[in-house]
GROMACS .gro file of C-alpha atoms in nm:
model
  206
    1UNK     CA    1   1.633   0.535  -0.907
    2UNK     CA    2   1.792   0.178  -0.880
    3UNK     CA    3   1.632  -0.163  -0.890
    4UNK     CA    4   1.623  -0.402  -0.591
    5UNK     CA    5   1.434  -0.662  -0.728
    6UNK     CA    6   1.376  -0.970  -0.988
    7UNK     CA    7   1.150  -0.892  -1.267
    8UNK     CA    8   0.789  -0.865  -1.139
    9UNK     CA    9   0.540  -1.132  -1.321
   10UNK     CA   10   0.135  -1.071  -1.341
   11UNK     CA   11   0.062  -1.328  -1.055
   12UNK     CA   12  -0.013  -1.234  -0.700
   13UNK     CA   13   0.278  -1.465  -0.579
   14UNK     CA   14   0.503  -1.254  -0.759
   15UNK     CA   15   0.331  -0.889  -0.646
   16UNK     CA   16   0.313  -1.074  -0.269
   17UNK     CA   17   0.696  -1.179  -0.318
   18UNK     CA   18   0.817  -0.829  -0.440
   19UNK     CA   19   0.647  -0.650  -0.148
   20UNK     CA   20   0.759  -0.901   0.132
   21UNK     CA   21   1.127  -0.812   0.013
   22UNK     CA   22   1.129  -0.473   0.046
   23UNK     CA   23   1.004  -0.462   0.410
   24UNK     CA   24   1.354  -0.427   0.504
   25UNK     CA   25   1.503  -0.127   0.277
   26UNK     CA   26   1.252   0.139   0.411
   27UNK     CA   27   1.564   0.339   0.510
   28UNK     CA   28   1.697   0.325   0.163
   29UNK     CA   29   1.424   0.556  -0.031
   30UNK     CA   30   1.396   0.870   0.003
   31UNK     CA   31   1.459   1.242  -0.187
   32UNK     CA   32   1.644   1.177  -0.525
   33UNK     CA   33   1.686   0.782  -0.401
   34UNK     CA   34   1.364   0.631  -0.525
   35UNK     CA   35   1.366   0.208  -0.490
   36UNK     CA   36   1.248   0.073  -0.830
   37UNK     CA   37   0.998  -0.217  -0.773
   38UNK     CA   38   1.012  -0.281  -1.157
   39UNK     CA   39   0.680  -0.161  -1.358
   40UNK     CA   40   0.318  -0.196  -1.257
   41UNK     CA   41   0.144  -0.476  -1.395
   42UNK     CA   42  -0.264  -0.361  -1.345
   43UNK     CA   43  -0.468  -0.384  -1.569
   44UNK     CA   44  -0.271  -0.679  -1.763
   45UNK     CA   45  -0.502  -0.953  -1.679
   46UNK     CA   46  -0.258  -1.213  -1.765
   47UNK     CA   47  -0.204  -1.058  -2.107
   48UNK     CA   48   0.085  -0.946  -2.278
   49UNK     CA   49   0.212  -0.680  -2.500
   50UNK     CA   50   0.305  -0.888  -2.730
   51UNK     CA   51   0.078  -1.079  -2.943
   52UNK     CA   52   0.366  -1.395  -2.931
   53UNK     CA   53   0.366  -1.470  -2.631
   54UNK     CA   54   0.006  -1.487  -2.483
   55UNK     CA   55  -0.160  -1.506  -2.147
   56UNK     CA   56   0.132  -1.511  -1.834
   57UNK     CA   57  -0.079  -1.516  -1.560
   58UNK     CA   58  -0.305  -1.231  -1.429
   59UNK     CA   59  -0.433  -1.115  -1.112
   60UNK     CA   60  -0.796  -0.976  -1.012
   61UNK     CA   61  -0.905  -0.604  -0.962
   62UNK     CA   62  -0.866  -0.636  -0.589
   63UNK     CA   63  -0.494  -0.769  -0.607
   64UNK     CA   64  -0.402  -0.531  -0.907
   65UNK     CA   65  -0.573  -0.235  -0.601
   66UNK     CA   66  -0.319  -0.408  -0.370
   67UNK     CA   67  -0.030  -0.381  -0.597
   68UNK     CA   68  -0.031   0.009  -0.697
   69UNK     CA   69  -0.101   0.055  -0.296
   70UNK     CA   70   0.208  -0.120  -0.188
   71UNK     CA   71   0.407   0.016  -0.483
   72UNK     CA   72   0.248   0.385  -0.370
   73UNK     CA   73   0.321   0.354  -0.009
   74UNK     CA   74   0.690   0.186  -0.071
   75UNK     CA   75   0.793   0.493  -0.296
   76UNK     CA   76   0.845   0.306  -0.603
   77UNK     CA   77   0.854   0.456  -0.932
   78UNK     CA   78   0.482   0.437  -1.132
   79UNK     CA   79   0.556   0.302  -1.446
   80UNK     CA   80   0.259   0.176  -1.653
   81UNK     CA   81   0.306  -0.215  -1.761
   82UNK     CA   82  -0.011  -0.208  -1.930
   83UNK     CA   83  -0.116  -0.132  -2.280
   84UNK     CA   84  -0.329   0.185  -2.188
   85UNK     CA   85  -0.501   0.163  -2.510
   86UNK     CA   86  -0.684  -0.093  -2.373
   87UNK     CA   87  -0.722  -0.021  -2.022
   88UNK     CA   88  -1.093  -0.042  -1.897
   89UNK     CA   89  -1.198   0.193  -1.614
   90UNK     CA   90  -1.171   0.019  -1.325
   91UNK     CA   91  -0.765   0.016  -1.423
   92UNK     CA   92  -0.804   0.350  -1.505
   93UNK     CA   93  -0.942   0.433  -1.226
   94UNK     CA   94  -0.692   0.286  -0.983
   95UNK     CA   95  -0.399   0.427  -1.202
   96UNK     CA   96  -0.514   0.750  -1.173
   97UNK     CA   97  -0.618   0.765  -0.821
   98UNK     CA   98  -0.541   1.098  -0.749
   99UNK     CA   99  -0.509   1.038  -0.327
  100UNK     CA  100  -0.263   0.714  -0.381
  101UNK     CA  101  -0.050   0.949  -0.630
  102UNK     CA  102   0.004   1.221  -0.401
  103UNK     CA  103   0.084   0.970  -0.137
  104UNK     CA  104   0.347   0.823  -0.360
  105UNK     CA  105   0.494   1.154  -0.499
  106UNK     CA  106   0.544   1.334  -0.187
  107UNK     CA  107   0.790   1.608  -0.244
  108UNK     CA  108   1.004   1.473   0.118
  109UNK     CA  109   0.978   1.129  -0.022
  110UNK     CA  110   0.995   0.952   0.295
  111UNK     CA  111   1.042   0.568   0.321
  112UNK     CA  112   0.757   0.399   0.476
  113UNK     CA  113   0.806   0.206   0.782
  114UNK     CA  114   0.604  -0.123   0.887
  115UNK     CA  115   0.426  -0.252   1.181
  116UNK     CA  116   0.317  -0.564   1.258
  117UNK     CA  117  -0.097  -0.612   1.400
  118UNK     CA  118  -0.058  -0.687   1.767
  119UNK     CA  119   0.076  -1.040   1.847
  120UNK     CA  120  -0.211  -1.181   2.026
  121UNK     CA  121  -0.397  -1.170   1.661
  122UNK     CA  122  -0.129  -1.347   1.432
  123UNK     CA  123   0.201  -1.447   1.355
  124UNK     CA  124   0.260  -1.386   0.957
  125UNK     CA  125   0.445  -1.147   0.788
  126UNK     CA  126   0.198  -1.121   0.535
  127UNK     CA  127  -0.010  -0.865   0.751
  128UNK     CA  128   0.096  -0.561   0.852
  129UNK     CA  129   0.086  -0.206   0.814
  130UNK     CA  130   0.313   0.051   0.667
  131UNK     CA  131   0.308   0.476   0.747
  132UNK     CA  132   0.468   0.738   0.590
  133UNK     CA  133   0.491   1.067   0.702
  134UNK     CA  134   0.426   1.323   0.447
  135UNK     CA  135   0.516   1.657   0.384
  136UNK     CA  136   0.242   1.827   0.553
  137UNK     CA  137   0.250   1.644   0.850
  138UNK     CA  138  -0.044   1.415   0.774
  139UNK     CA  139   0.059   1.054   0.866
  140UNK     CA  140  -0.012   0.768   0.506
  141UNK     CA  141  -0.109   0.434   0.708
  142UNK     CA  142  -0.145   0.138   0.479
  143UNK     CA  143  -0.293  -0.170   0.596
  144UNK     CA  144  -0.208  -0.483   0.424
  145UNK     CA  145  -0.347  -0.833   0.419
  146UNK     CA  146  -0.161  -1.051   0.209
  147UNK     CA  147  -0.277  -1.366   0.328
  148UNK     CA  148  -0.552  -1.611   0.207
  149UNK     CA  149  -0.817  -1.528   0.446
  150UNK     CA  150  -0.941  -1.218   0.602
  151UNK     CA  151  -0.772  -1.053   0.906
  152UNK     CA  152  -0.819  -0.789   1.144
  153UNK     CA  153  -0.595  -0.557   1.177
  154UNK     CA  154  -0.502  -0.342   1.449
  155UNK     CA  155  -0.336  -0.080   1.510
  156UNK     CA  156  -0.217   0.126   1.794
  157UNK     CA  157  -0.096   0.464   1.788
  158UNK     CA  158   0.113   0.433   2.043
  159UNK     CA  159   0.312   0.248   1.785
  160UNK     CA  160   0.313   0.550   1.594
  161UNK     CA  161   0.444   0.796   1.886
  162UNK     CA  162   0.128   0.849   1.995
  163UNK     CA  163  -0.010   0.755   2.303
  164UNK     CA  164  -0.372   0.861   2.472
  165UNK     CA  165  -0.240   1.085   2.741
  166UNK     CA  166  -0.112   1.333   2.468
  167UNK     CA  167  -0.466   1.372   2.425
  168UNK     CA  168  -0.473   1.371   2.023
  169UNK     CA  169  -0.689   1.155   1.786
  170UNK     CA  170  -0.620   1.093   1.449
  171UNK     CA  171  -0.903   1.181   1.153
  172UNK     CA  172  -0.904   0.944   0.860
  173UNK     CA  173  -0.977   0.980   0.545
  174UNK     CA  174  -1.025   0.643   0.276
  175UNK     CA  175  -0.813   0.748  -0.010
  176UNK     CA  176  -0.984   0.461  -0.231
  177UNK     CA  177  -1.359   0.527  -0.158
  178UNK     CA  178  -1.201   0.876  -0.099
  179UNK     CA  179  -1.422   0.947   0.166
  180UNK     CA  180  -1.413   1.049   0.573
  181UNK     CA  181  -1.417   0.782   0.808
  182UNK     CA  182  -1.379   0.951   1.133
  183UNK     CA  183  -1.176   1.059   1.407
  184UNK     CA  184  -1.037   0.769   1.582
  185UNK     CA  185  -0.844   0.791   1.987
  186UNK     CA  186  -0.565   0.535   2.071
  187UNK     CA  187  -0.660   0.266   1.819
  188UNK     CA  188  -0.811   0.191   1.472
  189UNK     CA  189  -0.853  -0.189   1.322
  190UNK     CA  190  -1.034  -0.211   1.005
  191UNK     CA  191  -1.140  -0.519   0.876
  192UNK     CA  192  -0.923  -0.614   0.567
  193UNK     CA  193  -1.053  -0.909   0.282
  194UNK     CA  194  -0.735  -1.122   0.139
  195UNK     CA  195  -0.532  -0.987  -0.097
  196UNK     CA  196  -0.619  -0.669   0.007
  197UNK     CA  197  -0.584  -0.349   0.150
  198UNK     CA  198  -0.694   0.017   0.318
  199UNK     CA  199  -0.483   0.318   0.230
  200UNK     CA  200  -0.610   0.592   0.474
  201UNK     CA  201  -0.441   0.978   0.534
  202UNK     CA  202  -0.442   1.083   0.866
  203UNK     CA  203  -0.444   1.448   0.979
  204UNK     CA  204  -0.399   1.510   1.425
  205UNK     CA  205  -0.645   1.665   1.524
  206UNK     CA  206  -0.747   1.768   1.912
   0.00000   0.00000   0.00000
């Protein structure tokens, strides 16, 4: 693995900043050539390790969500910043999820590639969506908002090679609530809160 990035700092400017500057080095990960995003900071809640130094900042449950998605999707390597003696379930929880794991250590390790919400919506770079194709053929879609309000976001799947007169749909499944959502022609645009995100896997179906 092999480190791209400044240290990472428990803020959300600092998670935000991190993510927007790896948007361009997709083509760089992949199977033995893993991009190191530096360590994970959820559950740290502005704490520290050590007793010395104090509180450094901290981000919410939703942002800390956010971070392990993008670091998931991106291919970066896991590694727990926390002290996990005193991680409380909701950290444990996202740490553990077992759907944004397997997402993030897909044998293939593919690099995820972005694309931006139609341009009639916004003009930011701090929307968009990432996919990653996995192993099995199922298709990891990410959608980001890492702006201050909430955004729509939609995407086409023609922008994923797949346009309606193939005459295939794509079933989703919410690998946070971890839970069907539907099978879904040409288009799908969830509804995203700031600072965060919807991690869905989709299988093609018919």
């Amino acid at each position: 693995m092999y480190r791209s990035t400044g240290d990472i700092r428990d803020n959300w400017d600092s998670v935000k900043e991190l993510a927007l500057s790896q948007l361009g080095k997709q083509r760089y990960t992949g199977s033995f050539c893993h991009n190191d995003m530096d360590m994970l900071i959820v559950g740290m809640y502005g704490g520290s390790n050590n007793d010395y130094i104090g509180s450094i900042g901290g981000c919410n449950d939703i942002e800390y969500k956010t971070h392990f998605s993008l670091w998931s999707m991106m291919g970066s390597p896991l590694m727990i910043g926390c002290d996990v003696r005193k991680a409380n379930q909701i950290t444990k929880d996202i740490l553990l999820n077992p759907d944004l794991l397997a997402i993030n250590q897909d044998v293939e390790a593919r690099g995820a590639y972005r694309i931006k919400p139609e341009p009639q919506w916004f003009h930011t770079d701090d929307v968009f969506m990432l996919v990653k194709v996995l192993t099995d053929g199922d298709l990891a879609i990410g959608f980001f908002n890492l702006s201050d309000s909430q955004r729509e976001l939609s995407l086409q799947f023609w922008d994923m090679g797949l346009p309606y007169a193939a005459g295939y749909a794509l079933s989703l499944y919410d690998c946070w609530e971890h839970q069907e959502l539907g099978v879904f022609r040409e288009r799908f645009a969830p509804v995203v809160a700031a600072h965060d995100c919807l991690i869905v896997r989709a299988k093609l179906v018919k």
